[in-house]
Amino acid sequence: MSKSLNSISSIATVYRDVLSGGTVARLAHRQLLVVDSNVDTLELFKVAFQGEGAIVVTVTSASEALTTLHQRPFHGLLSELVLPDLSGWDFLRRVRSQTALKQELIPAIAVTGLVTQTTEQDIQVAGYAGYFPKPVELDELIAAMAVLTDLDVTH
C-alpha cells in the first residue's frame, strides 16, 4: 500500500482482518466507477468489487468517465493514471473542478504501473486519496475503498 494511504491503513487492516472470508460485504450498496483502458483489468476490478457487494460501472477513458459522472452519483472512484485521452491526474483535476458534476468530493484511488519518485506527490496534488502500484493486491484495494466510501450509502 502506498504511503499516502497510511492514514486509512489501520482501519483497512481491521476491515481486511475482521471481515475477510466474505462474511460481510465490505462494499455493500457502494456505487463505484472504475476507469482503465485495459478491459481485462477492468473486469478483474469489477469482479473483485462486486464480490464485496458493490455496484460497479466500468469505462475505458477519462471522457467516458466524465460523461458517466454527469449521469449518476458514485460513492467511490478507481482510476488508472495512464488513460488514452487524458492522464489520470488531469482527469481527477477536472472532476474536482466541475462542481456541476456534484462529485467534486468523490473519494478516489489511483492505480498505476508507472511509479516514479514524484508519483505520491503528484497523486496528492491531483486529489487522490492514494494509489496502488500494479500489480494490485486486491484485498488491500478493497479494504481501502471500503474505508474511503464508508459514509452514508443510502443514495
PDB file of C-alpha atoms in Angstrom:
ATOM      1  CA  MET A   1       0.000   0.000   0.000  1.00  0.00           C
ATOM      2  CA  SER A   2       1.320   3.460  -0.786  1.00  0.00           C
ATOM      3  CA  LYS A   3       2.420   5.882   1.912  1.00  0.00           C
ATOM      4  CA  SER A   4      -0.398   8.286   1.071  1.00  0.00           C
ATOM      5  CA  LEU A   5      -2.916   5.667   2.144  1.00  0.00           C
ATOM      6  CA  ASN A   6      -1.265   5.165   5.552  1.00  0.00           C
ATOM      7  CA  SER A   7      -3.900   7.321   7.221  1.00  0.00           C
ATOM      8  CA  ILE A   8      -6.508   4.714   6.368  1.00  0.00           C
ATOM      9  CA  SER A   9      -4.288   1.653   6.509  1.00  0.00           C
ATOM     10  CA  SER A  10      -5.029   0.774  10.126  1.00  0.00           C
ATOM     11  CA  ILE A  11      -8.773   0.902   9.509  1.00  0.00           C
ATOM     12  CA  ALA A  12      -8.276  -1.003   6.267  1.00  0.00           C
ATOM     13  CA  THR A  13      -6.376  -3.657   8.216  1.00  0.00           C
ATOM     14  CA  VAL A  14      -9.359  -4.054  10.535  1.00  0.00           C
ATOM     15  CA  TYR A  15     -11.702  -4.413   7.563  1.00  0.00           C
ATOM     16  CA  ARG A  16      -9.382  -6.966   5.978  1.00  0.00           C
ATOM     17  CA  ASP A  17      -8.760  -8.968   9.163  1.00  0.00           C
ATOM     18  CA  VAL A  18     -12.226  -8.899  10.688  1.00  0.00           C
ATOM     19  CA  LEU A  19     -14.267  -9.215   7.535  1.00  0.00           C
ATOM     20  CA  SER A  20     -12.097 -11.489   5.408  1.00  0.00           C
ATOM     21  CA  GLY A  21     -13.732 -14.578   4.045  1.00  0.00           C
ATOM     22  CA  GLY A  22     -16.717 -12.723   2.641  1.00  0.00           C
ATOM     23  CA  THR A  23     -18.785 -12.949   5.827  1.00  0.00           C
ATOM     24  CA  VAL A  24     -19.848  -9.334   5.395  1.00  0.00           C
ATOM     25  CA  ALA A  25     -19.852  -7.487   2.094  1.00  0.00           C
ATOM     26  CA  ARG A  26     -17.351  -4.690   2.710  1.00  0.00           C
ATOM     27  CA  LEU A  27     -18.625  -2.625  -0.215  1.00  0.00           C
ATOM     28  CA  ALA A  28     -22.351  -3.345   0.111  1.00  0.00           C
ATOM     29  CA  HIS A  29     -24.507  -0.714  -1.592  1.00  0.00           C
ATOM     30  CA  ARG A  30     -21.470   1.299  -2.745  1.00  0.00           C
ATOM     31  CA  GLN A  31     -21.637   2.552  -6.299  1.00  0.00           C
ATOM     32  CA  LEU A  32     -18.145   2.601  -7.781  1.00  0.00           C
ATOM     33  CA  LEU A  33     -16.786   3.939 -11.048  1.00  0.00           C
ATOM     34  CA  VAL A  34     -13.678   2.172 -12.361  1.00  0.00           C
ATOM     35  CA  VAL A  35     -11.601   3.700 -15.170  1.00  0.00           C
ATOM     36  CA  ASP A  36      -8.881   1.760 -17.006  1.00  0.00           C
ATOM     37  CA  SER A  37      -8.063   1.378 -20.688  1.00  0.00           C
ATOM     38  CA  ASN A  38      -7.316  -2.338 -20.243  1.00  0.00           C
ATOM     39  CA  VAL A  39     -10.569  -4.319 -20.402  1.00  0.00           C
ATOM     40  CA  ASP A  40      -9.066  -7.326 -18.621  1.00  0.00           C
ATOM     41  CA  THR A  41      -8.022  -5.117 -15.711  1.00  0.00           C
ATOM     42  CA  LEU A  42     -11.486  -3.547 -15.654  1.00  0.00           C
ATOM     43  CA  GLU A  43     -13.075  -6.977 -15.456  1.00  0.00           C
ATOM     44  CA  LEU A  44     -10.757  -8.023 -12.622  1.00  0.00           C
ATOM     45  CA  PHE A  45     -11.608  -4.933 -10.564  1.00  0.00           C
ATOM     46  CA  LYS A  46     -15.311  -5.263 -11.378  1.00  0.00           C
ATOM     47  CA  VAL A  47     -15.489  -8.891 -10.242  1.00  0.00           C
ATOM     48  CA  ALA A  48     -13.485  -8.150  -7.083  1.00  0.00           C
ATOM     49  CA  PHE A  49     -15.654  -5.177  -6.082  1.00  0.00           C
ATOM     50  CA  GLN A  50     -18.915  -6.922  -6.988  1.00  0.00           C
ATOM     51  CA  GLY A  51     -17.822  -9.871  -4.864  1.00  0.00           C
ATOM     52  CA  GLU A  52     -17.874  -7.461  -1.925  1.00  0.00           C
ATOM     53  CA  GLY A  53     -21.354  -6.147  -2.738  1.00  0.00           C
ATOM     54  CA  ALA A  54     -20.516  -3.066  -4.818  1.00  0.00           C
ATOM     55  CA  ILE A  55     -22.433  -1.868  -7.839  1.00  0.00           C
ATOM     56  CA  VAL A  56     -19.691  -1.272 -10.414  1.00  0.00           C
ATOM     57  CA  VAL A  57     -19.642   0.725 -13.634  1.00  0.00           C
ATOM     58  CA  THR A  58     -16.533   0.406 -15.798  1.00  0.00           C
ATOM     59  CA  VAL A  59     -15.290   2.726 -18.538  1.00  0.00           C
ATOM     60  CA  THR A  60     -12.146   2.774 -20.669  1.00  0.00           C
ATOM     61  CA  SER A  61     -11.411   6.503 -20.918  1.00  0.00           C
ATOM     62  CA  ALA A  62     -11.492   9.749 -18.983  1.00  0.00           C
ATOM     63  CA  SER A  63     -14.064  11.232 -21.361  1.00  0.00           C
ATOM     64  CA  GLU A  64     -16.388   8.257 -20.793  1.00  0.00           C
ATOM     65  CA  ALA A  65     -15.867   8.628 -17.047  1.00  0.00           C
ATOM     66  CA  LEU A  66     -16.743  12.343 -17.100  1.00  0.00           C
ATOM     67  CA  THR A  67     -19.900  11.593 -19.077  1.00  0.00           C
ATOM     68  CA  THR A  68     -20.826   8.810 -16.646  1.00  0.00           C
ATOM     69  CA  LEU A  69     -20.249  11.080 -13.639  1.00  0.00           C
ATOM     70  CA  HIS A  70     -22.699  13.579 -15.171  1.00  0.00           C
ATOM     71  CA  GLN A  71     -25.333  10.837 -15.401  1.00  0.00           C
ATOM     72  CA  ARG A  72     -25.328   9.418 -11.861  1.00  0.00           C
ATOM     73  CA  PRO A  73     -23.653   9.701  -8.450  1.00  0.00           C
ATOM     74  CA  PHE A  74     -20.942   7.358  -7.220  1.00  0.00           C
ATOM     75  CA  HIS A  75     -19.549   6.654  -3.768  1.00  0.00           C
ATOM     76  CA  GLY A  76     -16.016   5.997  -4.996  1.00  0.00           C
ATOM     77  CA  LEU A  77     -13.691   6.167  -7.982  1.00  0.00           C
ATOM     78  CA  LEU A  78     -10.783   3.957  -9.013  1.00  0.00           C
ATOM     79  CA  SER A  79      -8.717   5.221 -11.933  1.00  0.00           C
ATOM     80  CA  GLU A  80      -5.629   4.173 -13.820  1.00  0.00           C
ATOM     81  CA  LEU A  81      -3.238   7.084 -14.268  1.00  0.00           C
ATOM     82  CA  VAL A  82      -2.347   6.276 -17.880  1.00  0.00           C
ATOM     83  CA  LEU A  83      -5.513   6.697 -19.933  1.00  0.00           C
ATOM     84  CA  PRO A  84      -5.794   7.060 -23.714  1.00  0.00           C
ATOM     85  CA  ASP A  85      -7.385  10.507 -23.825  1.00  0.00           C
ATOM     86  CA  LEU A  86      -6.293  12.284 -20.650  1.00  0.00           C
ATOM     87  CA  SER A  87      -3.926  11.482 -17.811  1.00  0.00           C
ATOM     88  CA  GLY A  88      -5.457  10.218 -14.584  1.00  0.00           C
ATOM     89  CA  TRP A  89      -4.063  13.316 -12.873  1.00  0.00           C
ATOM     90  CA  ASP A  90      -5.780  15.695 -15.292  1.00  0.00           C
ATOM     91  CA  PHE A  91      -8.942  13.593 -15.216  1.00  0.00           C
ATOM     92  CA  LEU A  92      -9.333  13.883 -11.444  1.00  0.00           C
ATOM     93  CA  ARG A  93      -8.460  17.581 -11.529  1.00  0.00           C
ATOM     94  CA  ARG A  94     -11.383  18.038 -13.935  1.00  0.00           C
ATOM     95  CA  VAL A  95     -13.679  16.032 -11.691  1.00  0.00           C
ATOM     96  CA  ARG A  96     -12.629  18.109  -8.675  1.00  0.00           C
ATOM     97  CA  SER A  97     -13.114  21.410 -10.530  1.00  0.00           C
ATOM     98  CA  GLN A  98     -16.511  20.663 -12.069  1.00  0.00           C
ATOM     99  CA  THR A  99     -18.985  21.344  -9.296  1.00  0.00           C
ATOM    100  CA  ALA A 100     -21.792  20.741 -11.779  1.00  0.00           C
ATOM    101  CA  LEU A 101     -20.856  17.058 -11.517  1.00  0.00           C
ATOM    102  CA  LYS A 102     -21.749  17.126  -7.816  1.00  0.00           C
ATOM    103  CA  GLN A 103     -18.926  14.616  -7.492  1.00  0.00           C
ATOM    104  CA  GLU A 104     -16.063  17.010  -6.758  1.00  0.00           C
ATOM    105  CA  LEU A 105     -15.512  15.324  -3.379  1.00  0.00           C
ATOM    106  CA  ILE A 106     -15.789  11.725  -4.576  1.00  0.00           C
ATOM    107  CA  PRO A 107     -13.217   9.520  -2.804  1.00  0.00           C
ATOM    108  CA  ALA A 108     -10.680   8.426  -5.402  1.00  0.00           C
ATOM    109  CA  ILE A 109      -7.850   5.911  -5.563  1.00  0.00           C
ATOM    110  CA  ALA A 110      -5.365   5.646  -8.408  1.00  0.00           C
ATOM    111  CA  VAL A 111      -3.694   2.540  -9.780  1.00  0.00           C
ATOM    112  CA  THR A 112      -0.627   2.603 -11.964  1.00  0.00           C
ATOM    113  CA  GLY A 113       2.100   0.508 -13.440  1.00  0.00           C
ATOM    114  CA  LEU A 114       4.270   3.592 -13.741  1.00  0.00           C
ATOM    115  CA  VAL A 115       5.690   4.637 -10.371  1.00  0.00           C
ATOM    116  CA  THR A 116       8.282   7.402 -10.206  1.00  0.00           C
ATOM    117  CA  GLN A 117       9.889   9.391  -7.402  1.00  0.00           C
ATOM    118  CA  THR A 118       7.154  12.023  -7.691  1.00  0.00           C
ATOM    119  CA  THR A 119       4.141   9.723  -8.099  1.00  0.00           C
ATOM    120  CA  GLU A 120       2.976  10.071  -4.497  1.00  0.00           C
ATOM    121  CA  GLN A 121       3.238  13.846  -4.516  1.00  0.00           C
ATOM    122  CA  ASP A 122       1.548  14.086  -7.940  1.00  0.00           C
ATOM    123  CA  ILE A 123      -1.260  11.822  -6.725  1.00  0.00           C
ATOM    124  CA  GLN A 124      -1.955  14.017  -3.699  1.00  0.00           C
ATOM    125  CA  VAL A 125      -1.824  17.248  -5.709  1.00  0.00           C
ATOM    126  CA  ALA A 126      -4.376  15.816  -8.149  1.00  0.00           C
ATOM    127  CA  GLY A 127      -6.711  14.928  -5.279  1.00  0.00           C
ATOM    128  CA  TYR A 128      -6.431  11.160  -4.990  1.00  0.00           C
ATOM    129  CA  ALA A 129      -6.527   9.661  -1.500  1.00  0.00           C
ATOM    130  CA  GLY A 130      -3.647   7.446  -2.554  1.00  0.00           C
ATOM    131  CA  TYR A 131      -2.526   4.892  -5.089  1.00  0.00           C
ATOM    132  CA  PHE A 132      -1.703   1.252  -5.567  1.00  0.00           C
ATOM    133  CA  PRO A 133       1.114   0.176  -7.871  1.00  0.00           C
ATOM    134  CA  LYS A 134       0.306  -2.632 -10.294  1.00  0.00           C
ATOM    135  CA  PRO A 135       0.082  -5.498  -9.773  1.00  0.00           C
ATOM    136  CA  VAL A 136      -2.520  -4.557  -7.187  1.00  0.00           C
ATOM    137  CA  GLU A 137      -3.148  -6.545  -4.015  1.00  0.00           C
ATOM    138  CA  LEU A 138      -6.928  -6.811  -4.416  1.00  0.00           C
ATOM    139  CA  ASP A 139      -7.748  -7.403  -0.759  1.00  0.00           C
ATOM    140  CA  GLU A 140      -5.866  -4.245   0.257  1.00  0.00           C
ATOM    141  CA  LEU A 141      -7.543  -2.268  -2.528  1.00  0.00           C
ATOM    142  CA  ILE A 142     -10.992  -3.467  -1.459  1.00  0.00           C
ATOM    143  CA  ALA A 143     -10.244  -2.641   2.176  1.00  0.00           C
ATOM    144  CA  ALA A 144      -9.021   0.846   1.237  1.00  0.00           C
ATOM    145  CA  MET A 145     -12.079   1.502  -0.938  1.00  0.00           C
ATOM    146  CA  ALA A 146     -14.326   0.290   1.889  1.00  0.00           C
ATOM    147  CA  VAL A 147     -12.716   2.742   4.291  1.00  0.00           C
ATOM    148  CA  LEU A 148     -12.875   5.656   1.860  1.00  0.00           C
ATOM    149  CA  THR A 149     -16.504   5.033   0.991  1.00  0.00           C
ATOM    150  CA  ASP A 150     -17.679   4.196   4.498  1.00  0.00           C
ATOM    151  CA  LEU A 151     -20.168   7.047   4.573  1.00  0.00           C
ATOM    152  CA  ASP A 152     -23.896   7.338   4.196  1.00  0.00           C
ATOM    153  CA  VAL A 153     -24.601   4.911   1.355  1.00  0.00           C
ATOM    154  CA  THR A 154     -28.335   5.497   1.068  1.00  0.00           C
ATOM    155  CA  HIS A 155     -28.306   7.294  -2.315  1.00  0.00           C
TER     156      HIS A 155
END
